Coordinates of C-alpha atoms in Angstrom, one line a residue:
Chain G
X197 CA 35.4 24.9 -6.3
X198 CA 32.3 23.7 -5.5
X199 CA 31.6 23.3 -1.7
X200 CA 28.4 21.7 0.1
X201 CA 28.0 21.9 3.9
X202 CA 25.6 20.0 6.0
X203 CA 24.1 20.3 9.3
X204 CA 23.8 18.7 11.8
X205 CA 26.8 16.6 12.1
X206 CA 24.2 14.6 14.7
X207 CA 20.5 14.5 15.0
X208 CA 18.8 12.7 17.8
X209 CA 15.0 12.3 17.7
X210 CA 12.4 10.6 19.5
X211 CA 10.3 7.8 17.4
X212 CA 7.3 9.8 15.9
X213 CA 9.4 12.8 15.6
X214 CA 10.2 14.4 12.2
X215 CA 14.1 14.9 11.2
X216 CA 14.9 17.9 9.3
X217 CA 18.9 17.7 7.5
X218 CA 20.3 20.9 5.9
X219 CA 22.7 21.3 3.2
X220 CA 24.0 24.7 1.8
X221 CA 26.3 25.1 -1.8
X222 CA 28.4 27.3 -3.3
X223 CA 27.8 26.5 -7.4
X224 CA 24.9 28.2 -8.9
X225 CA 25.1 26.0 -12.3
X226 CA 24.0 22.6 -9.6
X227 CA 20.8 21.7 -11.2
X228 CA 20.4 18.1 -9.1
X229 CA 19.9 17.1 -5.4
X230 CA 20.1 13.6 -4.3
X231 CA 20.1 12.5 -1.0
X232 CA 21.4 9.5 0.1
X233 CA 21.4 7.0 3.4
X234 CA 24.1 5.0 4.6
X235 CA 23.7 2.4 7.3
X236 CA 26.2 1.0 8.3
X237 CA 29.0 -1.2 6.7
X238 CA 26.8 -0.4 3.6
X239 CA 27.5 1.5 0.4
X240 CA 25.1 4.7 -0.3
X241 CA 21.7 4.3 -1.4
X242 CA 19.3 6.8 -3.1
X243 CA 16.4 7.6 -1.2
X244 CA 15.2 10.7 -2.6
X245 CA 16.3 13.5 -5.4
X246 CA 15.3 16.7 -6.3
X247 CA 15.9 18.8 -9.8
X248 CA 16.5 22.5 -10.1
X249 CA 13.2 23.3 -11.7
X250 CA 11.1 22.0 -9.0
X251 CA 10.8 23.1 -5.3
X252 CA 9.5 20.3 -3.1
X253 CA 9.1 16.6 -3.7
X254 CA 7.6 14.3 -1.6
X255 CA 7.5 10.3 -1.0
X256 CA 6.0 8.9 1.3
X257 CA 7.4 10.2 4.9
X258 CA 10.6 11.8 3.1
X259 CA 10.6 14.9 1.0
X260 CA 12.8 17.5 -0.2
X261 CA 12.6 21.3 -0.7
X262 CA 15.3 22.9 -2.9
X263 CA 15.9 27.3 -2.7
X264 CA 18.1 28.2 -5.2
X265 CA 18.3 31.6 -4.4
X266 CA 19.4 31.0 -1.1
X267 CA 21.3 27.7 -2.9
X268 CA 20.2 25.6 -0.1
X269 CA 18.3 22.5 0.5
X270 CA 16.5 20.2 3.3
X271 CA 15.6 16.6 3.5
X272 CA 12.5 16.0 6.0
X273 CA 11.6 12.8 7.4
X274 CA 8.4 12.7 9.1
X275 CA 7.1 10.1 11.5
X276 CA 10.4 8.7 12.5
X277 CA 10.8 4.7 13.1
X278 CA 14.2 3.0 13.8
X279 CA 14.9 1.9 10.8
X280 CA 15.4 5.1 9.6
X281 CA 18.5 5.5 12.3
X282 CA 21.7 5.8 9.9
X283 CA 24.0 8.1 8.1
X284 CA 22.4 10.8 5.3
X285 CA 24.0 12.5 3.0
X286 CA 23.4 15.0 0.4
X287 CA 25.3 16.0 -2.2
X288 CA 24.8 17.8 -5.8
X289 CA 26.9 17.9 -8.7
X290 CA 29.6 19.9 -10.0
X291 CA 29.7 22.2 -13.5
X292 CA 26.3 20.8 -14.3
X293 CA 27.5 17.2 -14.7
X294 CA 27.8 13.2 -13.3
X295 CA 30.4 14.2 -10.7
X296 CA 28.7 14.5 -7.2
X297 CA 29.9 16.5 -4.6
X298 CA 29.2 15.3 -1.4
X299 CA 28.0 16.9 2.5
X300 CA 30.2 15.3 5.5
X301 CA 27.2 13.6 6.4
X302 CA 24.3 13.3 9.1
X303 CA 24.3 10.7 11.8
X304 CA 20.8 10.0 12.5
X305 CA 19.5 8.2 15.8
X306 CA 16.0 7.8 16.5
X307 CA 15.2 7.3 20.2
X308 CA 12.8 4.4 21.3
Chain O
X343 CA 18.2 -8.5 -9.8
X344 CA 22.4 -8.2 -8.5
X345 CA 23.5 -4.9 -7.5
X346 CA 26.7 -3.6 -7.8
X347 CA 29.4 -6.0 -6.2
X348 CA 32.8 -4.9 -4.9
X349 CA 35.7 -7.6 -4.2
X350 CA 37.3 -8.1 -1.6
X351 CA 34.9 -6.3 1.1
X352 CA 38.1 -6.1 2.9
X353 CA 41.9 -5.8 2.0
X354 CA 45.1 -5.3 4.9
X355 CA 48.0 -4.5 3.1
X356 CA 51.8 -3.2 4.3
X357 CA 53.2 0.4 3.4
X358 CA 54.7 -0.1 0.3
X359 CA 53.0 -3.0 -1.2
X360 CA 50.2 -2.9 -4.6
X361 CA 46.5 -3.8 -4.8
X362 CA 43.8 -4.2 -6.6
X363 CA 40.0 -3.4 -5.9
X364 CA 37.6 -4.8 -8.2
X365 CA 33.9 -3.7 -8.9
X366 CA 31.1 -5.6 -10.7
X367 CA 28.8 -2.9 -12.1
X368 CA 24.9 -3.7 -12.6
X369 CA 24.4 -5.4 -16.3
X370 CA 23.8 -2.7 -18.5
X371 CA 25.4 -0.1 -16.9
X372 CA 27.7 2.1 -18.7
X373 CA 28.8 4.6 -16.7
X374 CA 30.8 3.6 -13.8
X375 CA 32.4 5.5 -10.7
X376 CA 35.2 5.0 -8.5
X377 CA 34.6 7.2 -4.9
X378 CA 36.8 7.1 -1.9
X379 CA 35.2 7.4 1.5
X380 CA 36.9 8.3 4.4
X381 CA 36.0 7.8 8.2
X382 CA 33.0 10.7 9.1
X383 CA 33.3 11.8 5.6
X384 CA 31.2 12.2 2.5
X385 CA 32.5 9.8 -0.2
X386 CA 34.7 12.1 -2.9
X387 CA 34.8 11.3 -6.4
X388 CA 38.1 9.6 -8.1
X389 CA 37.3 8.9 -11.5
X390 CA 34.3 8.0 -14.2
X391 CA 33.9 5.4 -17.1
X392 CA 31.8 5.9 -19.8
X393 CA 32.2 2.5 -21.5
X394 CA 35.9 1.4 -21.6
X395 CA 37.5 4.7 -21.5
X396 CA 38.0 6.9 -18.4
X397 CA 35.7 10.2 -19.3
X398 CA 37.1 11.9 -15.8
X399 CA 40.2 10.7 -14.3
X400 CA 40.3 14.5 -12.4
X401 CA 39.7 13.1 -8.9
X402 CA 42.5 10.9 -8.8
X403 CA 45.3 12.3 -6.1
X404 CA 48.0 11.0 -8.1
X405 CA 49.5 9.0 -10.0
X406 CA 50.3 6.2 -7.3
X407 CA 46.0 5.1 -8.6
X408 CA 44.9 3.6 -12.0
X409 CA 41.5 2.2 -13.2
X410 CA 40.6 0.6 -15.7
X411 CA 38.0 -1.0 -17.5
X412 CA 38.5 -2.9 -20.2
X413 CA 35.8 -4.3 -21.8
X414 CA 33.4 -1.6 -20.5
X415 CA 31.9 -4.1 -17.6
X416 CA 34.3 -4.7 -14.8
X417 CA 36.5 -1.9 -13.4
X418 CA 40.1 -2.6 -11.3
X419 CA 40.8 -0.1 -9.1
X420 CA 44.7 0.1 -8.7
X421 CA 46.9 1.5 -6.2
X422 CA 51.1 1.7 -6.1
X423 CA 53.1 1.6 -3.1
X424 CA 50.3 2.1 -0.9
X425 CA 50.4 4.8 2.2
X426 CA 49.0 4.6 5.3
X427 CA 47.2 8.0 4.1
X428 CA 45.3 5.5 1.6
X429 CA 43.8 4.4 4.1
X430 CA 39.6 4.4 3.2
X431 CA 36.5 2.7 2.3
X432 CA 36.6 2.7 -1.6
X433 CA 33.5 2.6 -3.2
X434 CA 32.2 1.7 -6.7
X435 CA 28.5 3.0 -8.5
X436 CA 27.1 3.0 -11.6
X437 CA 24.6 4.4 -13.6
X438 CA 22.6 3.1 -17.0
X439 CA 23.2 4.7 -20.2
X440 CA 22.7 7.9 -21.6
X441 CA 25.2 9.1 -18.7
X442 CA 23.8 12.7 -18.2
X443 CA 22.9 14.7 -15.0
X444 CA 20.4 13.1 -13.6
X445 CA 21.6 9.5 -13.2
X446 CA 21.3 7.8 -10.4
X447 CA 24.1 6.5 -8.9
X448 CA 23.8 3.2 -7.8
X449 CA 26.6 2.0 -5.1
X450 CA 28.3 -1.1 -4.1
X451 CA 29.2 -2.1 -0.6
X452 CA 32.7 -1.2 -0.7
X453 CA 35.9 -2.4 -0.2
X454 CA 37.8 -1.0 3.2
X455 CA 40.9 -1.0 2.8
X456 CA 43.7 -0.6 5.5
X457 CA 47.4 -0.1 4.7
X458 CA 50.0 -1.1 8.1

C-alpha cells in the first residue's frame, strides 16, 4: 500500500534560519500534498498544500516543491520565529481520493 | 466562526469497558473523518462520512469500533470492550461538500483517550 516517509524525525534551528522537511511516497496515482502543523495538545492544521500539476507554491515564509518523478516532496520555512516550533506533518492521499496517508511527523524547535 | 469540536477532550476508561467519542463537524460540512493518532505518530485514517452514510469504513481495525452519523451532522465514535492497545488521541475533521481530492481537512482538538 501506499507508504510516505519523512525526515527528519527532529529538526533544530536557530531563529532566522530556514527549515527544510522531506517527505518521499510510494503511489504514483497521489495527485495532492498537504502539509500540516501540530502544536501541541492541538488537532492538525493546514498550513500549506500542493497539487500534482504544479511544482512549487509559495506563501508567505512557507512553500512547497513537489517531484513526481522522484515522488518526493519538501516543505521550506524561511526566516524561522518561535512560533513556528511544533510538529509537521505531510501526508498525501491514497488511490487518488479523500483518504490521507500520513509521514510520522517532524518535531520542529527553533532556537532563541 | 466554530471549528470542529470533539467531546470529551479527555476519557480514562478500564479494559473491558465501552465509550463513546463525539465530534461536532463545522456547519455545512458533509464529509466527515474519524483518524486515530498515536504517541510520535502521524494520525491514520479510520473511517469517512459523506452525509449520514459511512462512504469508507476500510480503516477501522475491527469490529470492536462503530461510527455513526445519523443525521449527517454529528458523528459518535464507538468502541467495545476497550484494550489497553486502544489506547490514542482520536481525532475528528471535516471537509465542505463536493467531497473530492482536494478538500481540506479541517481537524478538531481531539479526544485522548486512555484505557487502564
Amino acid at each position: 500500500g501506499e507508504n510516505v516517509e519523512q525526515h527528519p524525525s527532529t529538526l533544530s534551528v536557530q531563529e532566522g534560519d530556514s527549515a527544510v522537511i522531506k517527505c518521499t511516497y510510494s503511489d504514483s496515482a497521489s495527485n495532492y500534498f498537504p502539509w500540516y502543523k501540530q502544536e501541541l495538545g492541538k488537532g492538525p492544521q493546514l498550513i500549506i498544500d500542493i497539487r500534482s500539476n504544479v511544482g512549487e507554491k509559495k506563501d508567505q515564509r512557507i512553500a512547497v516543491t513537489l517531484n513526481k518523478t522522484a515522488k518526493h516532496f519538501s516543505l521550506h520555512i524561511t526566516e524561522t520565529q518561535p512560533e513556528d516550533s511544533a510538529v509537521y506533518f505531510c501526508a498525501t492521499n491514497r488511490d487518488s481520493n479523500y483518504q490521507l496517508i500520513w509521514g510520522a511527523g517532524t518535531k520542529l524547535i527553533i532556537k532563541p | 466562526g466554530a471549528g470542529v469540536s470533539q467531546t470529551p477532550s479527555n476519557k480514562v476508561t478500564e479494559k473491558g469497558k465501552y465509550v463513546e467519542l463525539r465530534c461536532d463537524p463545522i456547519s455545512g460540512h458533509t464529509a466527515l473523518y474519524w483518524y486515530r493518532q498515536s504517541l510520535g505518530q502521524g494520525p491514520e485514517f479510520l473511517i469517512y462520512f459523506q452525509g449520514t452514510g459511512a462512504a469508507d469504513d476500510s480503516g477501522l481495525p475491527n469490529d470492536r469500533f462503530f461510527a455513526v452519523r445519523p443525521e449527517g451532522s454529528v458523528s459518535t465514535l464507538k468502541i467495545q470492550r476497550t484494550e489497553r492497545g486502544d489506547s490514542a488521541v482520536y481525532l475528528c475533521a471535516s471537509s465542505p461538500y463536493p467531497g473530492g481530492t482536494y478538500n481540506e481537512q479541517f481537524f478538531g482538538p481531539g479526544t485522548r483517550l486512555t484505557v487502564l
